[in-house]
């Protein structure tokens, strides 16, 4: 997994105004919490943090803290809904060897069977794994799966050292009939309209006879 070092600065101002000033300075307000400690309010360099967060479940080494450096995982990332810039980040303290629950992307590999279409209902799956050895994804090979096949969470082949944290019966993916999935269904209104039209034509013909 990816591990990134990032320098933190303590935050002493709070509220919306203080957060805006922090962001104008190119930094992101953040809270570091966990292991029964008091939350630490910090700010992180915006550009470095944005690059780090491109990797799912990136492990951050937070430097510049009063007690030295700490390991943390991003748990809640808030972005501006319009412009997309980082507004705030919650960071969870972790230790080497500690088990954590994270969501891993489900990566589809292989080719779908002829006449089939992939219907993926889950794009991420919750697993328990070591905090400093989090896999990047869970690969799901669909080669050989026939039409109407289903894959449940319990069927996934998880990376070594990882166990399933989600419900075993969660439907992850199914292979559906591509023809049935793409064939348009007639609209009820259209059918009724056509029937009425045919009836009107018949009445017109009778009246003319």
PDB file of C-alpha atoms in Angstrom:
ATOM      1  CA  UNK A   1       0.000   0.000   0.000  1.00  0.00           C
ATOM      2  CA  UNK A   2       0.991   3.607  -0.431  1.00  0.00           C
ATOM      3  CA  UNK A   3       2.421   5.552   2.527  1.00  0.00           C
ATOM      4  CA  UNK A   4       2.802   9.333   2.310  1.00  0.00           C
ATOM      5  CA  UNK A   5       4.532  11.718   4.690  1.00  0.00           C
ATOM      6  CA  UNK A   6       2.757  15.021   5.185  1.00  0.00           C
ATOM      7  CA  UNK A   7       3.523  17.981   7.447  1.00  0.00           C
ATOM      8  CA  UNK A   8       0.854  19.272   9.819  1.00  0.00           C
ATOM      9  CA  UNK A   9       0.408  22.555  11.634  1.00  0.00           C
ATOM     10  CA  UNK A  10      -1.732  23.016  14.754  1.00  0.00           C
ATOM     11  CA  UNK A  11      -5.015  24.922  14.389  1.00  0.00           C
ATOM     12  CA  UNK A  12      -6.062  27.332  17.105  1.00  0.00           C
ATOM     13  CA  UNK A  13      -8.888  29.100  15.263  1.00  0.00           C
ATOM     14  CA  UNK A  14     -12.214  27.426  14.610  1.00  0.00           C
ATOM     15  CA  UNK A  15     -15.460  28.140  12.799  1.00  0.00           C
ATOM     16  CA  UNK A  16     -16.361  28.825   9.173  1.00  0.00           C
ATOM     17  CA  UNK A  17     -14.375  32.036   8.958  1.00  0.00           C
ATOM     18  CA  UNK A  18     -11.216  30.395  10.273  1.00  0.00           C
ATOM     19  CA  UNK A  19     -11.688  27.448   7.892  1.00  0.00           C
ATOM     20  CA  UNK A  20     -11.971  29.817   4.919  1.00  0.00           C
ATOM     21  CA  UNK A  21      -8.787  31.600   5.947  1.00  0.00           C
ATOM     22  CA  UNK A  22      -7.004  28.256   6.220  1.00  0.00           C
ATOM     23  CA  UNK A  23      -8.133  27.248   2.725  1.00  0.00           C
ATOM     24  CA  UNK A  24      -7.160  30.634   1.273  1.00  0.00           C
ATOM     25  CA  UNK A  25      -3.660  29.941   2.584  1.00  0.00           C
ATOM     26  CA  UNK A  26      -3.580  26.726   0.526  1.00  0.00           C
ATOM     27  CA  UNK A  27      -4.202  24.431   3.477  1.00  0.00           C
ATOM     28  CA  UNK A  28      -6.993  22.072   4.526  1.00  0.00           C
ATOM     29  CA  UNK A  29      -8.520  21.946   8.027  1.00  0.00           C
ATOM     30  CA  UNK A  30      -8.363  18.465   9.535  1.00  0.00           C
ATOM     31  CA  UNK A  31      -9.074  16.574  12.751  1.00  0.00           C
ATOM     32  CA  UNK A  32      -6.887  13.712  13.973  1.00  0.00           C
ATOM     33  CA  UNK A  33      -8.587  11.330  16.424  1.00  0.00           C
ATOM     34  CA  UNK A  34      -8.617   7.782  17.756  1.00  0.00           C
ATOM     35  CA  UNK A  35      -7.145   5.436  20.377  1.00  0.00           C
ATOM     36  CA  UNK A  36      -8.974   7.296  23.152  1.00  0.00           C
ATOM     37  CA  UNK A  37      -6.964  10.486  22.668  1.00  0.00           C
ATOM     38  CA  UNK A  38      -8.330  14.012  22.508  1.00  0.00           C
ATOM     39  CA  UNK A  39      -8.955  15.155  18.923  1.00  0.00           C
ATOM     40  CA  UNK A  40      -6.104  17.189  17.446  1.00  0.00           C
ATOM     41  CA  UNK A  41      -7.114  20.078  15.198  1.00  0.00           C
ATOM     42  CA  UNK A  42      -4.536  20.562  12.469  1.00  0.00           C
ATOM     43  CA  UNK A  43      -4.117  21.949   8.970  1.00  0.00           C
ATOM     44  CA  UNK A  44      -2.431  20.127   6.097  1.00  0.00           C
ATOM     45  CA  UNK A  45      -0.916  21.386   2.815  1.00  0.00           C
ATOM     46  CA  UNK A  46      -3.768  21.289   0.287  1.00  0.00           C
ATOM     47  CA  UNK A  47      -1.826  20.235  -2.809  1.00  0.00           C
ATOM     48  CA  UNK A  48       0.100  17.454  -1.050  1.00  0.00           C
ATOM     49  CA  UNK A  49      -3.080  16.149   0.581  1.00  0.00           C
ATOM     50  CA  UNK A  50      -5.015  16.207  -2.698  1.00  0.00           C
ATOM     51  CA  UNK A  51      -2.315  14.133  -4.407  1.00  0.00           C
ATOM     52  CA  UNK A  52      -2.183  11.667  -1.491  1.00  0.00           C
ATOM     53  CA  UNK A  53      -5.951  11.151  -1.502  1.00  0.00           C
ATOM     54  CA  UNK A  54      -5.883   9.999  -5.122  1.00  0.00           C
ATOM     55  CA  UNK A  55      -4.845   6.615  -3.658  1.00  0.00           C
ATOM     56  CA  UNK A  56      -7.728   4.830  -1.870  1.00  0.00           C
ATOM     57  CA  UNK A  57      -7.033   4.165   1.846  1.00  0.00           C
ATOM     58  CA  UNK A  58      -3.667   5.925   1.668  1.00  0.00           C
ATOM     59  CA  UNK A  59      -1.635   5.636   4.882  1.00  0.00           C
ATOM     60  CA  UNK A  60      -0.495   9.064   6.038  1.00  0.00           C
ATOM     61  CA  UNK A  61       2.469   9.735   8.305  1.00  0.00           C
ATOM     62  CA  UNK A  62       1.470  13.007   9.960  1.00  0.00           C
ATOM     63  CA  UNK A  63       4.578  14.939  10.947  1.00  0.00           C
ATOM     64  CA  UNK A  64       5.019  18.113  12.966  1.00  0.00           C
ATOM     65  CA  UNK A  65       2.813  17.066  15.874  1.00  0.00           C
ATOM     66  CA  UNK A  66       3.700  17.843  19.475  1.00  0.00           C
ATOM     67  CA  UNK A  67       4.408  14.194  20.246  1.00  0.00           C
ATOM     68  CA  UNK A  68       6.276  13.488  17.015  1.00  0.00           C
ATOM     69  CA  UNK A  69       4.679  11.738  14.023  1.00  0.00           C
ATOM     70  CA  UNK A  70       1.541   9.606  13.857  1.00  0.00           C
ATOM     71  CA  UNK A  71       0.065   7.161  11.356  1.00  0.00           C
ATOM     72  CA  UNK A  72      -3.455   7.904  10.152  1.00  0.00           C
ATOM     73  CA  UNK A  73      -6.058   6.862   7.599  1.00  0.00           C
ATOM     74  CA  UNK A  74      -8.522   9.274   5.944  1.00  0.00           C
ATOM     75  CA  UNK A  75     -12.017   8.434   7.216  1.00  0.00           C
ATOM     76  CA  UNK A  76     -14.182  11.323   6.037  1.00  0.00           C
ATOM     77  CA  UNK A  77     -13.217  13.640   3.177  1.00  0.00           C
ATOM     78  CA  UNK A  78     -15.442  16.651   2.542  1.00  0.00           C
ATOM     79  CA  UNK A  79     -15.213  18.419  -0.827  1.00  0.00           C
ATOM     80  CA  UNK A  80     -16.931  21.464  -2.242  1.00  0.00           C
ATOM     81  CA  UNK A  81     -19.910  20.043  -4.190  1.00  0.00           C
ATOM     82  CA  UNK A  82     -19.387  22.462  -7.098  1.00  0.00           C
ATOM     83  CA  UNK A  83     -15.658  23.169  -7.384  1.00  0.00           C
ATOM     84  CA  UNK A  84     -14.424  19.916  -5.840  1.00  0.00           C
ATOM     85  CA  UNK A  85     -11.688  21.389  -3.635  1.00  0.00           C
ATOM     86  CA  UNK A  86     -10.987  19.844  -0.228  1.00  0.00           C
ATOM     87  CA  UNK A  87     -12.949  21.462   2.593  1.00  0.00           C
ATOM     88  CA  UNK A  88     -12.171  19.240   5.591  1.00  0.00           C
ATOM     89  CA  UNK A  89     -10.681  15.832   6.395  1.00  0.00           C
ATOM     90  CA  UNK A  90     -11.141  13.504   9.381  1.00  0.00           C
ATOM     91  CA  UNK A  91      -8.118  11.300  10.073  1.00  0.00           C
ATOM     92  CA  UNK A  92      -8.147   8.120  12.168  1.00  0.00           C
ATOM     93  CA  UNK A  93      -5.040   7.280  14.195  1.00  0.00           C
ATOM     94  CA  UNK A  94      -3.702   3.766  13.569  1.00  0.00           C
ATOM     95  CA  UNK A  95      -0.720   1.703  14.704  1.00  0.00           C
ATOM     96  CA  UNK A  96       1.411  -0.819  12.876  1.00  0.00           C
ATOM     97  CA  UNK A  97      -0.051  -4.298  13.269  1.00  0.00           C
ATOM     98  CA  UNK A  98      -3.483  -2.951  14.175  1.00  0.00           C
ATOM     99  CA  UNK A  99      -6.547  -4.294  12.340  1.00  0.00           C
ATOM    100  CA  UNK A 100      -8.911  -1.780  10.726  1.00  0.00           C
ATOM    101  CA  UNK A 101     -12.099  -1.986   8.660  1.00  0.00           C
ATOM    102  CA  UNK A 102     -11.885  -0.248   5.275  1.00  0.00           C
ATOM    103  CA  UNK A 103     -13.756  -0.273   1.982  1.00  0.00           C
ATOM    104  CA  UNK A 104     -11.823  -1.695  -0.980  1.00  0.00           C
ATOM    105  CA  UNK A 105     -12.783  -1.140  -4.634  1.00  0.00           C
ATOM    106  CA  UNK A 106     -14.024  -4.269  -6.417  1.00  0.00           C
ATOM    107  CA  UNK A 107     -11.971  -4.503  -9.618  1.00  0.00           C
ATOM    108  CA  UNK A 108     -13.584  -6.533 -12.429  1.00  0.00           C
ATOM    109  CA  UNK A 109     -11.135  -8.541 -14.555  1.00  0.00           C
ATOM    110  CA  UNK A 110     -11.676 -10.969 -17.433  1.00  0.00           C
ATOM    111  CA  UNK A 111     -14.180 -10.937 -20.292  1.00  0.00           C
ATOM    112  CA  UNK A 112     -17.914 -11.392 -19.950  1.00  0.00           C
ATOM    113  CA  UNK A 113     -19.415 -14.467 -21.638  1.00  0.00           C
ATOM    114  CA  UNK A 114     -20.905 -14.011 -25.119  1.00  0.00           C
ATOM    115  CA  UNK A 115     -24.488 -12.805 -24.844  1.00  0.00           C
ATOM    116  CA  UNK A 116     -23.989 -11.689 -21.248  1.00  0.00           C
ATOM    117  CA  UNK A 117     -23.818  -8.302 -19.593  1.00  0.00           C
ATOM    118  CA  UNK A 118     -22.248  -7.362 -16.248  1.00  0.00           C
ATOM    119  CA  UNK A 119     -24.631  -5.884 -13.662  1.00  0.00           C
ATOM    120  CA  UNK A 120     -22.432  -4.785 -10.758  1.00  0.00           C
ATOM    121  CA  UNK A 121     -24.412  -3.827  -7.657  1.00  0.00           C
ATOM    122  CA  UNK A 122     -21.468  -3.226  -5.304  1.00  0.00           C
ATOM    123  CA  UNK A 123     -18.359  -1.244  -6.288  1.00  0.00           C
ATOM    124  CA  UNK A 124     -16.693  -1.372  -2.849  1.00  0.00           C
ATOM    125  CA  UNK A 125     -16.592  -4.076  -0.197  1.00  0.00           C
ATOM    126  CA  UNK A 126     -15.831  -3.729   3.535  1.00  0.00           C
ATOM    127  CA  UNK A 127     -12.915  -5.817   4.775  1.00  0.00           C
ATOM    128  CA  UNK A 128     -10.763  -6.092   7.877  1.00  0.00           C
ATOM    129  CA  UNK A 129      -7.044  -5.874   7.317  1.00  0.00           C
ATOM    130  CA  UNK A 130      -3.816  -4.634   8.872  1.00  0.00           C
ATOM    131  CA  UNK A 131      -3.656  -0.846   8.916  1.00  0.00           C
ATOM    132  CA  UNK A 132      -0.210  -0.690   7.341  1.00  0.00           C
ATOM    133  CA  UNK A 133      -0.847  -3.387   4.716  1.00  0.00           C
ATOM    134  CA  UNK A 134      -4.137  -2.372   3.123  1.00  0.00           C
ATOM    135  CA  UNK A 135      -4.581  -3.868  -0.380  1.00  0.00           C
ATOM    136  CA  UNK A 136      -5.476  -1.492  -3.200  1.00  0.00           C
ATOM    137  CA  UNK A 137      -8.477  -3.497  -4.379  1.00  0.00           C
ATOM    138  CA  UNK A 138     -10.277  -6.840  -4.553  1.00  0.00           C
ATOM    139  CA  UNK A 139     -10.031  -8.464  -7.989  1.00  0.00           C
ATOM    140  CA  UNK A 140     -13.102 -10.302  -9.275  1.00  0.00           C
ATOM    141  CA  UNK A 141     -12.459 -12.523 -12.303  1.00  0.00           C
ATOM    142  CA  UNK A 142     -15.658 -12.980 -14.320  1.00  0.00           C
ATOM    143  CA  UNK A 143     -14.105 -15.337 -16.875  1.00  0.00           C
ATOM    144  CA  UNK A 144     -16.247 -18.448 -17.226  1.00  0.00           C
ATOM    145  CA  UNK A 145     -19.295 -17.032 -15.472  1.00  0.00           C
ATOM    146  CA  UNK A 146     -22.422 -17.880 -17.468  1.00  0.00           C
ATOM    147  CA  UNK A 147     -25.583 -15.877 -17.951  1.00  0.00           C
ATOM    148  CA  UNK A 148     -27.638 -15.705 -14.722  1.00  0.00           C
ATOM    149  CA  UNK A 149     -24.528 -16.301 -12.585  1.00  0.00           C
ATOM    150  CA  UNK A 150     -24.300 -14.378  -9.320  1.00  0.00           C
ATOM    151  CA  UNK A 151     -21.315 -13.450  -7.153  1.00  0.00           C
ATOM    152  CA  UNK A 152     -21.928 -12.833  -3.437  1.00  0.00           C
ATOM    153  CA  UNK A 153     -19.530 -11.196  -1.004  1.00  0.00           C
ATOM    154  CA  UNK A 154     -18.617 -14.611   0.416  1.00  0.00           C
ATOM    155  CA  UNK A 155     -17.516 -15.732  -3.083  1.00  0.00           C
ATOM    156  CA  UNK A 156     -14.845 -13.031  -3.404  1.00  0.00           C
ATOM    157  CA  UNK A 157     -11.193 -14.105  -3.302  1.00  0.00           C
ATOM    158  CA  UNK A 158      -9.768 -11.614  -0.816  1.00  0.00           C
ATOM    159  CA  UNK A 159      -6.088 -10.630  -0.693  1.00  0.00           C
ATOM    160  CA  UNK A 160      -3.870 -12.411   1.819  1.00  0.00           C
ATOM    161  CA  UNK A 161      -4.290 -11.164   5.393  1.00  0.00           C
ATOM    162  CA  UNK A 162      -7.742  -9.745   4.651  1.00  0.00           C
ATOM    163  CA  UNK A 163     -11.088 -10.973   5.965  1.00  0.00           C
ATOM    164  CA  UNK A 164     -14.621 -10.030   4.967  1.00  0.00           C
ATOM    165  CA  UNK A 165     -16.364  -7.419   7.126  1.00  0.00           C
ATOM    166  CA  UNK A 166     -19.477  -7.029   4.952  1.00  0.00           C
ATOM    167  CA  UNK A 167     -22.555  -9.280   5.009  1.00  0.00           C
ATOM    168  CA  UNK A 168     -21.619 -12.568   3.321  1.00  0.00           C
ATOM    169  CA  UNK A 169     -24.877 -12.611   1.351  1.00  0.00           C
ATOM    170  CA  UNK A 170     -24.354  -9.162  -0.205  1.00  0.00           C
ATOM    171  CA  UNK A 171     -24.876  -9.383  -3.973  1.00  0.00           C
ATOM    172  CA  UNK A 172     -21.767  -8.008  -5.670  1.00  0.00           C
ATOM    173  CA  UNK A 173     -22.387  -8.816  -9.309  1.00  0.00           C
ATOM    174  CA  UNK A 174     -24.523 -10.848 -11.677  1.00  0.00           C
ATOM    175  CA  UNK A 175     -24.316 -11.737 -15.352  1.00  0.00           C
ATOM    176  CA  UNK A 176     -27.577 -10.933 -17.107  1.00  0.00           C
ATOM    177  CA  UNK A 177     -28.843 -11.726 -20.592  1.00  0.00           C
ATOM    178  CA  UNK A 178     -27.613  -8.844 -22.750  1.00  0.00           C
ATOM    179  CA  UNK A 179     -30.511  -9.238 -25.189  1.00  0.00           C
ATOM    180  CA  UNK A 180     -33.151  -9.112 -22.483  1.00  0.00           C
ATOM    181  CA  UNK A 181     -31.370  -6.228 -20.772  1.00  0.00           C
ATOM    182  CA  UNK A 182     -31.320  -4.048 -23.889  1.00  0.00           C
ATOM    183  CA  UNK A 183     -34.618  -5.009 -25.551  1.00  0.00           C
ATOM    184  CA  UNK A 184     -37.020  -2.056 -25.151  1.00  0.00           C
ATOM    185  CA  UNK A 185     -40.337  -2.831 -23.527  1.00  0.00           C
ATOM    186  CA  UNK A 186     -43.476  -1.317 -25.090  1.00  0.00           C
ATOM    187  CA  UNK A 187     -45.014   1.412 -23.004  1.00  0.00           C
ATOM    188  CA  UNK A 188     -48.456   0.715 -21.593  1.00  0.00           C
ATOM    189  CA  UNK A 189     -49.664   4.097 -22.779  1.00  0.00           C
ATOM    190  CA  UNK A 190     -48.439   3.456 -26.296  1.00  0.00           C
ATOM    191  CA  UNK A 191     -50.198   0.065 -26.391  1.00  0.00           C
ATOM    192  CA  UNK A 192     -53.476   1.606 -25.180  1.00  0.00           C
ATOM    193  CA  UNK A 193     -53.173   4.417 -27.703  1.00  0.00           C
ATOM    194  CA  UNK A 194     -52.598   1.971 -30.538  1.00  0.00           C
ATOM    195  CA  UNK A 195     -55.607  -0.103 -29.483  1.00  0.00           C
ATOM    196  CA  UNK A 196     -57.809   2.977 -29.286  1.00  0.00           C
ATOM    197  CA  UNK A 197     -56.599   4.106 -32.693  1.00  0.00           C
ATOM    198  CA  UNK A 198     -57.400   0.748 -34.234  1.00  0.00           C
ATOM    199  CA  UNK A 199     -60.881   0.831 -32.680  1.00  0.00           C
ATOM    200  CA  UNK A 200     -61.532   4.306 -34.008  1.00  0.00           C
ATOM    201  CA  UNK A 201     -60.508   3.270 -37.499  1.00  0.00           C
ATOM    202  CA  UNK A 202     -62.894   0.295 -37.338  1.00  0.00           C
ATOM    203  CA  UNK A 203     -65.755   2.530 -36.256  1.00  0.00           C
ATOM    204  CA  UNK A 204     -65.027   4.918 -39.088  1.00  0.00           C
ATOM    205  CA  UNK A 205     -65.129   2.127 -41.624  1.00  0.00           C
ATOM    206  CA  UNK A 206     -68.457   0.832 -40.243  1.00  0.00           C
ATOM    207  CA  UNK A 207     -69.967   4.308 -40.382  1.00  0.00           C
ATOM    208  CA  UNK A 208     -68.941   4.689 -43.978  1.00  0.00           C
ATOM    209  CA  UNK A 209     -70.419   1.371 -45.080  1.00  0.00           C
TER     210      UNK A 209
END
